[in-house]
Amino acid sequence: MSVLEAALAARLGADVADLHRLSGGASRETWSFDADGRELILRRDPPASPEPDAMAREAALLASAARAGVPVPSLVDHGPDLAGTPFLIMERLAGETIPRRLLRDDAFAAVRPRLARDLGGVLARLHTMEPVPGLPDDDPLDAITAYYEAFDEPRPAVELALRWLGEHRPAASGRRAVVHGDFRNGNLMIAPDGVTGVLDWELTHLGDPAEDLGWLCVKAWRFGSPHPAGGFGSREDLLAGYAGAGGTPPTLEELRWWEVYGTLRWTVLCRHQAERFLSGSDTSIEYAVLGRKVCEQEHDMLLALGLTSPVTVADPLAAAPGAPSGPPAHDRPDAAALIDAAGAFLLEAEQPDERLRFHARVAASALRIARRELLLGEAHRAAHAARLRGLGCASDADLAAAVREGALDDRRDEVVAAIRALVIDKLTVANPRHLAVPG
């Protein structure tokens, strides 16, 4: 019996079986287990970064949500210390959370057409929740700007979005509510007959309720679906469901602002999660690859702003050059073939559990990124340096500052073209298929 298994058994006074960690959950661990036949979920902080106050706040939010009629899992137990870290135990709900299954499996075909409207209704109820102590209450644009600037890594695409958001910000709506902060496809438990649970309350705060509506419509949470509201339906259906359940919906123009804001926010959050790997605090392959997802969100920001269009770019690996001419410097197979073999092994090897299968897929993706960078990195660096010189900039930091300060506003088309080309190059290496997905 593991230490965690023993701690759960002692805490619950029950026999614990089938304890296993689930994939996903970038900041907290999620475990599934049975206790005397009862199906439960454990959420716990990583032992190296416990946050007891945040965990207690999440428990209080689940109780407040239930009182407001929001579907949430029943809370079984919570506390500051289970095997050395804060924890929360809840019932395991029926349904599915994996977005691609929800969007494609026949089991959900009947419920999909009504989910956008249903989710609007869930959000309307959520926004009537009584606040709990300790919820952040910050200006969203100021907060995300400060978060971005803390990395000291100026990004021209981010500066374009920040400037647009500042220039087009809607007048204050006067609406204030508990905002879930991560209400999206992937954090919703859905059964064939409807929504059974709203999960992951870590980012909950006070703010304009339109933020949750916009976040659900961010392109990242559509997972390739053409339907804006979580991949399930239209913005109009979402807002109609919200109004039908008593909410005051934003206008479509206001909703667009929150979609752009949400795309920027996810860009910065991806970079924040990658910092765990870059700082050496957590060398998980998941956090490493998240650093290469930042450019996906930069592309999506440009799409949301109308500054780029979907484009089909062939995967460089599909047309990789053959072996170099002349005598080899090393024995065969060469570096490219070794990387390809390692990636194939990761995808084909039998993995004993879901989490290892997930990390194997992520690791294989990392190897493909490395191969593409070996093929194209030098050419991309040279092309980007030439674009910067053409604008009178020595670095990305110079270009980002020029965007923020308006120093190159008279050459805006050239600036946008240079930023667009930079993002396309980065995505051609990181995930070329993403470039073709419509906004």
XYZ file of N, CA and C in Angstrom, residues 104-318:
645
model
N -17.070 14.552 -30.839
C -17.079 13.625 -31.967
C -17.815 12.311 -31.712
N -17.866 11.846 -30.481
C -18.445 10.524 -30.232
C -19.958 10.525 -30.436
N -20.450 9.430 -30.994
C -21.886 9.300 -31.248
C -22.705 9.362 -29.961
N -22.112 8.963 -28.843
C -22.860 8.953 -27.578
C -23.364 10.338 -27.201
N -22.691 11.395 -27.709
C -23.068 12.761 -27.348
C -23.732 13.508 -28.505
N -24.058 12.784 -29.570
C -24.635 13.435 -30.754
C -25.960 14.107 -30.444
N -26.778 13.499 -29.597
C -28.100 14.062 -29.318
C -28.020 15.303 -28.450
N -27.067 15.342 -27.519
C -27.011 16.460 -26.578
C -26.200 17.634 -27.130
N -25.292 17.385 -28.066
C -24.410 18.455 -28.545
C -25.154 19.694 -29.036
N -26.219 19.561 -29.839
C -26.854 20.770 -30.378
C -27.426 21.708 -29.320
N -27.701 21.210 -28.128
C -28.297 22.080 -27.118
C -27.297 22.537 -26.057
N -26.034 22.084 -26.164
C -25.096 22.360 -25.079
C -24.736 23.838 -24.961
N -24.612 24.559 -26.074
C -24.274 25.982 -25.974
C -25.336 26.717 -25.162
N -26.593 26.456 -25.463
C -27.689 27.096 -24.722
C -27.700 26.624 -23.260
N -27.511 25.329 -23.039
C -27.504 24.810 -21.668
C -26.371 25.419 -20.848
N -25.203 25.559 -21.467
C -24.064 26.126 -20.743
C -24.295 27.597 -20.424
N -25.001 28.304 -21.306
C -25.391 29.674 -20.969
C -26.236 29.706 -19.710
N -27.167 28.760 -19.587
C -27.992 28.685 -18.390
C -27.191 28.358 -17.151
N -26.219 27.448 -17.275
C -25.363 27.116 -16.133
C -24.589 28.351 -15.679
N -24.066 29.109 -16.643
C -23.312 30.311 -16.276
C -24.203 31.357 -15.619
N -25.434 31.497 -16.086
C -26.338 32.461 -15.449
C -26.538 32.111 -13.978
N -26.688 30.835 -13.666
C -26.836 30.425 -12.265
C -25.531 30.619 -11.500
N -24.425 30.279 -12.149
C -23.122 30.442 -11.501
C -22.895 31.892 -11.095
N -23.351 32.810 -11.931
C -23.108 34.231 -11.654
C -24.032 34.804 -10.583
N -24.885 33.953 -10.004
C -25.674 34.374 -8.831
C -25.065 33.856 -7.531
N -23.940 33.169 -7.604
C -23.319 32.594 -6.406
C -22.951 33.664 -5.384
N -23.052 33.297 -4.129
C -22.537 34.150 -3.062
C -21.013 34.052 -3.060
N -20.312 35.193 -3.052
C -18.844 35.131 -3.008
C -18.355 34.482 -1.716
N -17.175 33.905 -1.781
C -16.528 33.365 -0.587
C -15.330 34.260 -0.271
N -14.858 34.261 0.962
C -13.730 35.131 1.325
C -12.470 34.803 0.522
N -11.712 35.853 0.223
C -10.403 35.675 -0.377
C -10.355 35.643 -1.881
N -11.477 35.896 -2.559
C -11.454 35.878 -4.019
C -10.727 37.113 -4.551
N -9.823 36.949 -5.514
C -9.171 38.116 -6.123
C -10.201 39.029 -6.788
N -9.888 40.304 -6.811
C -10.788 41.296 -7.415
C -9.931 42.358 -8.090
N -9.309 41.982 -9.205
C -8.364 42.857 -9.897
C -8.925 43.298 -11.240
N -8.422 44.421 -11.733
C -8.744 44.808 -13.101
C -8.138 43.770 -14.043
N -8.941 43.146 -14.907
C -8.414 42.022 -15.695
C -7.289 42.408 -16.644
N -7.406 43.564 -17.295
C -6.379 43.947 -18.259
C -5.091 44.346 -17.553
N -5.214 45.070 -16.449
C -4.019 45.418 -15.670
C -3.333 44.159 -15.145
N -4.141 43.210 -14.672
C -3.573 42.002 -14.069
C -2.830 41.161 -15.102
N -3.417 40.972 -16.283
C -2.760 40.121 -17.272
C -1.539 40.823 -17.856
N -1.580 42.156 -17.933
C -0.406 42.901 -18.396
C 0.750 42.729 -17.421
N 0.463 42.845 -16.138
C 1.512 42.673 -15.129
C 2.069 41.253 -15.152
N 1.196 40.290 -15.353
C 1.608 38.882 -15.407
C 2.556 38.660 -16.582
N 2.197 39.222 -17.721
C 3.030 39.114 -18.924
C 4.372 39.808 -18.726
N 4.349 41.008 -18.180
C 5.581 41.776 -18.027
C 6.541 41.141 -17.031
N 6.008 40.337 -16.108
C 6.867 39.703 -15.101
C 7.874 38.743 -15.733
N 7.588 38.226 -16.929
C 8.523 37.318 -17.590
C 9.691 38.063 -18.225
N 9.546 39.374 -18.419
C 10.575 40.174 -19.084
C 10.971 39.523 -20.413
N 9.963 39.178 -21.187
C 10.152 38.511 -22.473
C 9.212 39.171 -23.476
N 9.538 40.364 -23.952
C 8.609 41.097 -24.824
C 8.253 40.299 -26.075
N 6.954 40.308 -26.392
C 6.444 39.571 -27.545
C 5.628 40.525 -28.410
N 6.043 40.761 -29.640
C 5.318 41.707 -30.494
C 3.846 41.353 -30.681
N 3.502 40.069 -30.837
C 2.095 39.694 -31.029
C 1.269 40.024 -29.792
N 1.833 39.804 -28.622
C 1.126 40.143 -27.384
C 0.903 41.646 -27.300
N 1.890 42.412 -27.710
C 1.746 43.874 -27.664
C 0.641 44.351 -28.603
N 0.505 43.717 -29.768
C -0.608 44.072 -30.655
C -1.946 43.857 -29.957
N -2.080 42.717 -29.277
C -3.341 42.410 -28.600
C -3.586 43.355 -27.433
N -2.554 43.625 -26.636
C -2.719 44.535 -25.499
C -3.154 45.917 -25.972
N -2.563 46.364 -27.044
C -2.918 47.701 -27.534
C -4.364 47.730 -28.026
N -4.767 46.691 -28.766
C -6.149 46.640 -29.252
C -7.116 46.593 -28.078
N -6.825 45.786 -27.091
C -7.720 45.672 -25.934
C -7.847 47.004 -25.203
N -6.736 47.719 -25.079
C -6.797 49.020 -24.420
C -7.593 50.043 -25.205
N -7.493 49.979 -26.536
C -8.172 50.968 -27.378
C -9.645 50.648 -27.603
N -10.052 49.403 -27.410
C -11.426 48.986 -27.719
C -12.186 48.490 -26.499
N -11.689 48.772 -25.332
C -12.322 48.242 -24.125
C -13.736 48.800 -23.975
N -14.730 47.929 -23.760
C -16.102 48.425 -23.581
C -16.221 49.256 -22.307
N -17.202 50.117 -22.303
C -17.495 50.857 -21.074
C -17.839 49.865 -19.971
N -17.488 50.209 -18.751
C -17.766 49.321 -17.616
C -19.248 48.974 -17.577
N -19.539 47.675 -17.487
C -20.936 47.229 -17.539
C -21.656 47.434 -16.219
N -20.902 47.539 -15.144
C -21.525 47.620 -13.823
C -21.915 46.266 -13.266
N -21.783 45.219 -14.095
C -22.114 43.874 -13.622
C -20.913 43.303 -12.873
N -21.135 42.799 -11.667
C -20.081 42.169 -10.873
C -20.612 40.846 -10.350
N -19.787 39.836 -10.391
C -20.238 38.509 -9.975
C -19.029 37.643 -9.668
N -19.304 36.485 -9.107
C -18.291 35.437 -9.037
C -18.051 34.937 -10.463
N -16.808 34.971 -10.893
C -16.410 34.522 -12.231
C -15.617 33.224 -12.063
N -16.051 32.170 -12.726
C -15.375 30.877 -12.583
C -13.915 30.969 -12.997
N -13.651 31.640 -14.116
C -12.288 31.870 -14.553
C -11.707 30.806 -15.465
N -12.335 29.620 -15.528
C -11.838 28.569 -16.418
C -12.991 27.687 -16.893
N -14.113 28.335 -17.205
C -15.327 27.640 -17.653
C -15.186 27.358 -19.137
N -14.877 26.094 -19.462
C -14.556 25.754 -20.849
C -14.719 24.268 -21.075
N -14.741 23.908 -22.344
C -14.716 22.505 -22.731
C -13.415 21.895 -22.210
N -13.539 20.849 -21.419
C -12.387 20.253 -20.750
C -12.498 20.349 -19.246
N -13.227 21.355 -18.771
C -13.498 21.504 -17.339
C -14.976 21.295 -17.031
N -15.667 20.640 -17.947
C -17.095 20.377 -17.784
C -17.329 18.877 -17.889
N -18.053 18.324 -16.936
C -18.448 16.918 -17.015
C -19.801 16.856 -17.708
N -19.846 16.111 -18.801
C -21.053 16.059 -19.625
C -21.414 14.601 -19.886
N -22.657 14.277 -19.623
C -23.201 12.944 -19.895
C -24.065 13.015 -21.153
N -24.478 11.886 -21.692
C -25.318 11.917 -22.898
C -26.620 12.685 -22.736
N -27.046 12.933 -21.486
C -28.288 13.692 -21.295
C -28.055 15.116 -20.802
N -26.794 15.567 -20.701
C -26.563 16.959 -20.328
C -25.381 17.164 -19.405
N -25.247 18.393 -18.911
C -24.121 18.786 -18.059
C -24.326 18.227 -16.655
N -23.321 17.514 -16.149
C -23.420 16.963 -14.795
C -22.501 17.654 -13.802
N -21.521 18.435 -14.281
C -20.641 19.079 -13.318
C -19.756 20.145 -13.922
N -19.527 21.208 -13.144
C -18.544 22.242 -13.464
C -17.350 21.999 -12.547
N -16.165 21.835 -13.132
C -14.980 21.413 -12.394
C -13.934 22.520 -12.348
N -12.890 22.296 -11.554
C -11.664 23.107 -11.546
C -11.933 24.587 -11.273
N -12.093 24.910 -9.996
C -12.433 26.265 -9.555
C -11.215 27.045 -9.073
N -10.028 26.659 -9.505
C -8.797 27.281 -9.010
C -8.659 28.752 -9.387
N -9.206 29.145 -10.531
C -8.992 30.501 -11.048
C -10.184 31.419 -10.787
N -11.078 31.018 -9.903
C -12.284 31.806 -9.636
C -11.921 33.131 -8.976
N -12.651 34.181 -9.387
C -12.388 35.525 -8.867
C -13.661 36.347 -9.017
N -13.600 37.589 -8.623
C -14.706 38.519 -8.828
C -14.449 39.327 -10.089
N -15.517 39.618 -10.838
C -15.316 40.394 -12.046
C -16.583 40.517 -12.860
N -16.401 40.929 -14.110
C -17.516 41.046 -15.050
C -17.897 39.644 -15.516
N -19.151 39.236 -15.349
C -19.526 37.873 -15.752
C -19.327 37.590 -17.234
N -19.250 38.636 -18.064
C -19.005 38.409 -19.494
C -17.663 37.720 -19.732
N -16.764 37.807 -18.759
C -15.464 37.145 -18.917
C -15.630 35.641 -19.112
N -16.509 35.012 -18.327
C -16.729 33.568 -18.471
C -17.321 33.224 -19.831
N -18.236 34.050 -20.319
C -18.850 33.799 -21.628
C -17.806 33.905 -22.737
N -16.958 34.916 -22.656
C -15.906 35.070 -23.652
C -14.884 33.949 -23.601
N -14.530 33.522 -22.391
C -13.539 32.448 -22.230
C -14.025 31.149 -22.864
N -15.309 30.840 -22.707
C -15.865 29.629 -23.310
C -15.753 29.671 -24.832
N -15.733 30.868 -25.410
C -15.693 31.019 -26.869
C -14.280 31.154 -27.432
N -13.263 31.148 -26.589
C -11.884 31.239 -27.073
C -11.584 30.047 -27.985
N -10.878 30.298 -29.065
C -10.646 29.265 -30.086
C -9.990 28.009 -29.524
N -9.114 28.149 -28.553
C -8.418 26.980 -27.996
C -9.380 25.945 -27.450
N -10.548 26.405 -26.969
C -11.490 25.491 -26.315
C -12.530 24.923 -27.283
N -12.346 25.182 -28.578
C -13.234 24.578 -29.589
C -12.663 23.257 -30.108
N -11.362 23.043 -29.929
C -10.705 21.794 -30.300
C -11.013 21.385 -31.738
N -10.875 22.372 -32.637
C -11.052 22.112 -34.061
C -12.469 22.215 -34.563
N -13.439 22.369 -33.675
C -14.836 22.506 -34.103
C -15.064 23.895 -34.700
N -15.963 24.018 -35.663
C -16.280 25.340 -36.218
C -17.224 26.156 -35.343
N -17.759 25.563 -34.288
C -18.758 26.245 -33.460
C -18.067 27.013 -32.333
N -18.326 28.315 -32.202
C -17.550 29.144 -31.273
C -17.723 28.817 -29.794
N -18.921 28.486 -29.357
C -19.176 28.336 -27.917
C -18.738 26.956 -27.440
N -17.465 26.838 -27.101
C -16.930 25.585 -26.602
C -16.858 24.477 -27.621
N -17.063 24.810 -28.896
C -17.124 23.797 -29.932
C -18.502 23.191 -30.101
N -19.480 23.670 -29.304
C -20.803 23.050 -29.284
C -21.852 23.800 -30.098
N -21.781 25.126 -30.142
C -22.843 25.880 -30.793
C -22.443 27.324 -31.016
N -23.423 28.147 -31.313
C -23.170 29.539 -31.683
C -23.099 30.440 -30.456
N -22.509 31.599 -30.662
C -22.511 32.621 -29.608
C -23.943 33.028 -29.277
N -24.765 33.125 -30.315
C -26.153 33.544 -30.103
C -26.896 32.551 -29.214
N -26.681 31.258 -29.427
C -27.319 30.251 -28.570
C -26.824 30.371 -27.132
N -25.533 30.574 -26.974
C -24.965 30.733 -25.632
C -25.607 31.903 -24.904
N -25.702 33.044 -25.581
C -26.264 34.237 -24.949
C -27.759 34.084 -24.713
N -28.452 33.375 -25.610
C -29.886 33.144 -25.404
C -30.114 32.273 -24.172
N -29.284 31.250 -24.003
C -29.398 30.412 -22.813
C -29.100 31.183 -21.548
N -28.140 32.086 -21.642
C -27.779 32.921 -20.489
C -28.941 33.836 -20.112
N -29.522 34.486 -21.111
C -30.653 35.383 -20.847
C -31.871 34.603 -20.363
N -32.102 33.425 -20.943
C -33.264 32.630 -20.563
C -33.233 32.169 -19.122
N -32.027 32.074 -18.550
C -31.894 31.662 -17.149
C -31.737 32.853 -16.212
N -31.996 34.060 -16.736
C -31.999 35.236 -15.876
C -30.762 36.093 -15.933
N -29.767 35.722 -16.756
C -28.567 36.535 -16.865
C -28.769 37.730 -17.778
N -27.952 38.755 -17.591
C -27.955 39.919 -18.483
C -26.806 39.745 -19.459
N -27.084 39.378 -20.708
C -25.993 39.033 -21.623
C -25.265 40.269 -22.132
N -23.982 40.132 -22.445
C -23.269 41.214 -23.118
C -23.696 41.285 -24.577
N -23.358 42.377 -25.229
C -23.557 42.447 -26.670
C -22.507 41.572 -27.354
N -22.728 41.280 -28.635
C -21.737 40.501 -29.376
C -20.412 41.245 -29.469
N -20.474 42.574 -29.535
C -19.236 43.361 -29.574
C -18.473 43.234 -28.255
N -19.203 43.296 -27.138
C -18.553 43.110 -25.837
C -17.989 41.698 -25.710
N -18.749 40.729 -26.194
C -18.288 39.345 -26.125
C -16.998 39.173 -26.915
N -16.905 39.841 -28.072
C -15.679 39.728 -28.869
C -14.485 40.256 -28.087
N -14.664 41.364 -27.367
C -13.556 41.905 -26.574
C -13.075 40.863 -25.569
N -14.019 40.197 -24.920
C -13.642 39.201 -23.919
C -13.032 37.960 -24.565
N -13.398 37.645 -25.800
C -12.746 36.540 -26.513
C -11.286 36.875 -26.800
N -11.040 38.090 -27.283
C -9.656 38.496 -27.539
C -8.876 38.510 -26.227
N -9.496 39.065 -25.185
C -8.843 39.071 -23.875
C -8.531 37.639 -23.424
N -9.499 36.738 -23.590
C -9.294 35.357 -23.175
C -8.170 34.686 -23.942
N -8.049 34.986 -25.229
C -6.968 34.412 -26.029
C -5.622 34.929 -25.546
N -5.552 36.227 -25.248
C -4.332 36.785 -24.669
C -4.029 36.131 -23.324
N -5.053 35.978 -22.515
C -4.864 35.382 -21.186
C -4.302 33.967 -21.297
N -4.829 33.168 -22.223
C -4.333 31.808 -22.374
C -2.905 31.811 -22.916
N -2.562 32.781 -23.755
C -1.180 32.927 -24.213
C -0.248 33.094 -23.023
N -0.613 34.002 -22.135
C 0.238 34.302 -20.980
C 0.254 33.132 -19.996
N -0.885 32.465 -19.820
C -0.925 31.322 -18.906
C -0.083 30.154 -19.432
N -0.076 29.938 -20.744
C 0.805 28.911 -21.310
C 2.265 29.234 -20.996
N 2.619 30.503 -21.168
C 4.007 30.907 -20.868
C 4.310 30.746 -19.380
N 3.328 31.033 -18.535
C 3.508 30.861 -17.087
C 3.750 29.390 -16.748
N 2.972 28.497 -17.344
C 3.150 27.078 -17.056
C 4.491 26.574 -17.580
N 4.918 27.074 -18.732
C 6.221 26.680 -19.270
C 7.359 27.131 -18.366
N 7.144 28.191 -17.593
C 8.192 28.701 -16.711
C 8.605 27.659 -15.675
N 7.697 26.770 -15.320
C 8.073 25.705 -14.379
C 9.234 24.886 -14.937
N 9.164 24.571 -16.225
C 10.256 23.824 -16.850
C 11.483 24.714 -17.033
N 11.276 25.913 -17.532
C 12.400 26.793 -17.841
C 13.182 27.185 -16.596
N 12.490 27.290 -15.466
C 13.165 27.653 -14.212
C 13.823 26.457 -13.536
N 13.508 25.252 -14.015
C 14.049 24.050 -13.404
C 13.267 23.533 -12.220
N 12.145 24.197 -11.892
C 11.377 23.765 -10.720
C 10.581 22.493 -10.988
N 10.263 22.230 -12.254
C 9.532 21.011 -12.617
C 9.919 20.647 -14.044
N 10.620 19.553 -14.204
C 11.142 19.194 -15.525
C 10.203 18.276 -16.302
N 8.915 18.320 -15.983
C 7.926 17.520 -16.699
C 7.932 17.861 -18.184
N 7.832 16.838 -19.021
C 7.756 17.057 -20.464
C 6.519 17.870 -20.827
N 5.452 17.748 -20.043
C 4.229 18.505 -20.313
C 4.497 20.001 -20.244
N 5.215 20.441 -19.201
C 5.510 21.864 -19.067
C 6.498 22.321 -20.129
N 7.420 21.441 -20.526
C 8.365 21.807 -21.581
C 7.634 22.114 -22.881
N 6.715 21.247 -23.270
C 6.018 21.425 -24.544
C 5.037 22.589 -24.482
N 4.524 22.912 -23.287
C 3.635 24.073 -23.177
C 4.328 25.351 -23.639
N 5.647 25.422 -23.469
C 6.359 26.596 -23.962
C 6.226 26.777 -25.460
N 6.056 25.673 -26.183
C 5.900 25.745 -27.629
C 4.444 25.896 -28.058
N 3.523 25.911 -27.106
C 2.121 26.182 -27.435
C 1.820 27.679 -27.414
N 2.745 28.470 -26.887
C 2.500 29.911 -26.816
C 2.244 30.478 -28.208
N 2.998 30.013 -29.193
C 2.822 30.561 -30.545
C 1.474 30.172 -31.144
N 0.880 29.060 -30.705
C -0.478 28.738 -31.158
C -1.437 29.844 -30.747
N -1.290 30.300 -29.524
C -2.196 31.338 -29.029
C -1.878 32.696 -29.650
N -0.609 32.950 -29.954
C -0.280 34.180 -30.680
C -0.972 34.186 -32.044
N -0.938 33.059 -32.719
C -1.639 32.954 -34.009
C -3.137 33.176 -33.822
N -3.708 32.565 -32.781
C -5.147 32.721 -32.543
C -5.500 34.162 -32.200
N -4.593 34.875 -31.515
C -4.827 36.304 -31.254
C -4.883 37.082 -32.557
N -3.946 36.803 -33.453
C -3.955 37.500 -34.741
C -5.225 37.181 -35.521
N -5.684 35.922 -35.458
C -6.951 35.569 -36.101
C -8.103 36.366 -35.501
N -8.163 36.418 -34.169
C -9.263 37.112 -33.495
C -9.266 38.599 -33.814
N -8.085 39.151 -34.069
C -7.973 40.572 -34.398
C -8.138 40.840 -35.891
N -8.318 39.797 -36.680
C -8.462 39.976 -38.122
C -7.162 40.319 -38.818
N -6.023 39.927 -38.229
C -4.716 40.291 -38.769
C -4.017 39.138 -39.475
N -4.655 37.993 -39.536
C -4.121 36.862 -40.290
C -5.290 35.990 -40.710
N -4.996 35.007 -41.528
C -6.014 34.060 -42.000
C -5.446 32.653 -41.886
N -6.329 31.653 -41.841
C -5.818 30.280 -41.847
C -4.998 30.024 -43.110
N -3.957 29.251 -42.968
C -3.091 28.934 -44.097
C -2.621 27.491 -43.945
N -2.561 26.781 -45.047
C -2.090 25.398 -45.015
C -0.591 25.374 -45.277
N 0.148 24.848 -44.318
C 1.601 24.724 -44.433
C 1.952 23.247 -44.297
N 2.670 22.726 -45.255
C 3.063 21.316 -45.200
C 3.995 21.080 -44.021
N 3.830 19.954 -43.364
C 4.729 19.597 -42.273
C 6.128 19.395 -42.845
N 7.115 20.142 -42.362
C 8.478 19.985 -42.896
C 8.994 18.550 -42.812
N 8.490 17.775 -41.861
C 8.962 16.394 -41.721
C 8.484 15.513 -42.866
N 7.407 15.936 -43.539
C 6.893 15.144 -44.656
C 7.783 15.261 -45.881
